[in-house]
């Protein structure tokens, strides 16, 4: 009988579907990852593996996974997986594209508006009893309408973000590995060099995946080129940003603020300097976290596992 390893607690309705396919071994915690040692042990016996971003899939774990046919990653980004190594071992890797696009772009947009209009500071101000009177510049922030927004990474999420800007009368710039003429025509987005994007944008929004090309792309040099009141938003991956450089840039007012849904180390340390900065809004990687979208992502993982175990093509296979 096929063994299906699920590394995080998922709702019964999905477990039941997997039970139709094989014996399910599920880690019963929703908010804590399966310890690595246990994972390495369980994967040895598994035919299919349903994982989250917390699991690192490398040669160390694949070399013992003799029966494994599929790794279904509960995310569109798959930088946690050594895809070349999986391919070498004849293991299919799948992800969850498309179903999360709109929800993730929506979170990015929320984050941009939140930082621009200082919503978290304003809420704390009220909660802490500081609101004594209306003031001409009380907690005044930055307009998104009429501004220039630079999108780094014009994949599906980048395009979805640009669609949301259409009602805001913004100039849209983008930088991407390759040009997207559809986005240029339909969304009136202008392709620019990375430096141009940094220099001209009031908001710089990173939606890119983590690759060898994007790692540490937002470093001290990049921040030094941005406008002094620019706001940096990251909904891609934490390792695209040099966080030390970002902290310096915020401290020295080289940029105006940031909103990060993704961090180099997740979860972030409670004493991390970014958590002490008023002009930084930090979220716990919730880009795709609406109930409907998470249901769709889990269903897609289940469907991919089902396809592979039934000898069919997976729906959303990852290729390097
Ligand atoms: C993804 O899908 O890559 C997100 O970051 C996790 O929701």
XYZ file of N, CA and C in Angstrom, residues 6 24 44 60 70 75 106 195 200 207 209 228 232 241 252 283:
48
model
N 2.170 13.507 5.290
C 1.656 14.882 5.283
C 2.300 15.586 6.473
N -2.170 7.142 5.259
C -1.731 8.514 5.508
C -1.041 8.630 6.869
N 11.616 7.984 4.313
C 12.226 6.739 3.797
C 11.180 5.729 3.352
N 20.263 15.110 1.146
C 20.293 14.329 2.396
C 18.999 13.547 2.592
N 6.510 11.451 -5.521
C 6.083 12.858 -5.653
C 6.283 13.653 -4.369
N 2.767 25.471 -1.818
C 3.194 26.850 -2.098
C 3.497 26.937 -3.591
N -3.526 40.618 -3.363
C -4.383 41.405 -2.478
C -3.665 41.718 -1.162
N 17.885 49.482 -12.062
C 18.286 50.772 -11.485
C 17.222 51.843 -11.697
N 13.200 55.600 -9.781
C 11.989 56.349 -10.132
C 10.759 56.023 -9.287
N 7.725 40.923 -5.985
C 6.854 39.734 -6.045
C 7.639 38.558 -6.637
N 10.220 35.319 -7.322
C 10.599 34.097 -6.602
C 12.074 34.172 -6.209
N 14.301 58.783 -0.977
C 14.367 58.804 0.490
C 13.028 58.524 1.177
N 9.216 50.154 0.498
C 9.595 48.865 -0.091
C 8.669 47.779 0.461
N 16.178 39.880 0.015
C 16.543 41.127 0.688
C 17.692 40.897 1.666
N 18.764 55.183 8.497
C 19.394 56.403 7.962
C 18.502 57.156 6.973
N 4.676 40.968 8.615
C 3.586 39.981 8.689
C 4.167 38.558 8.663
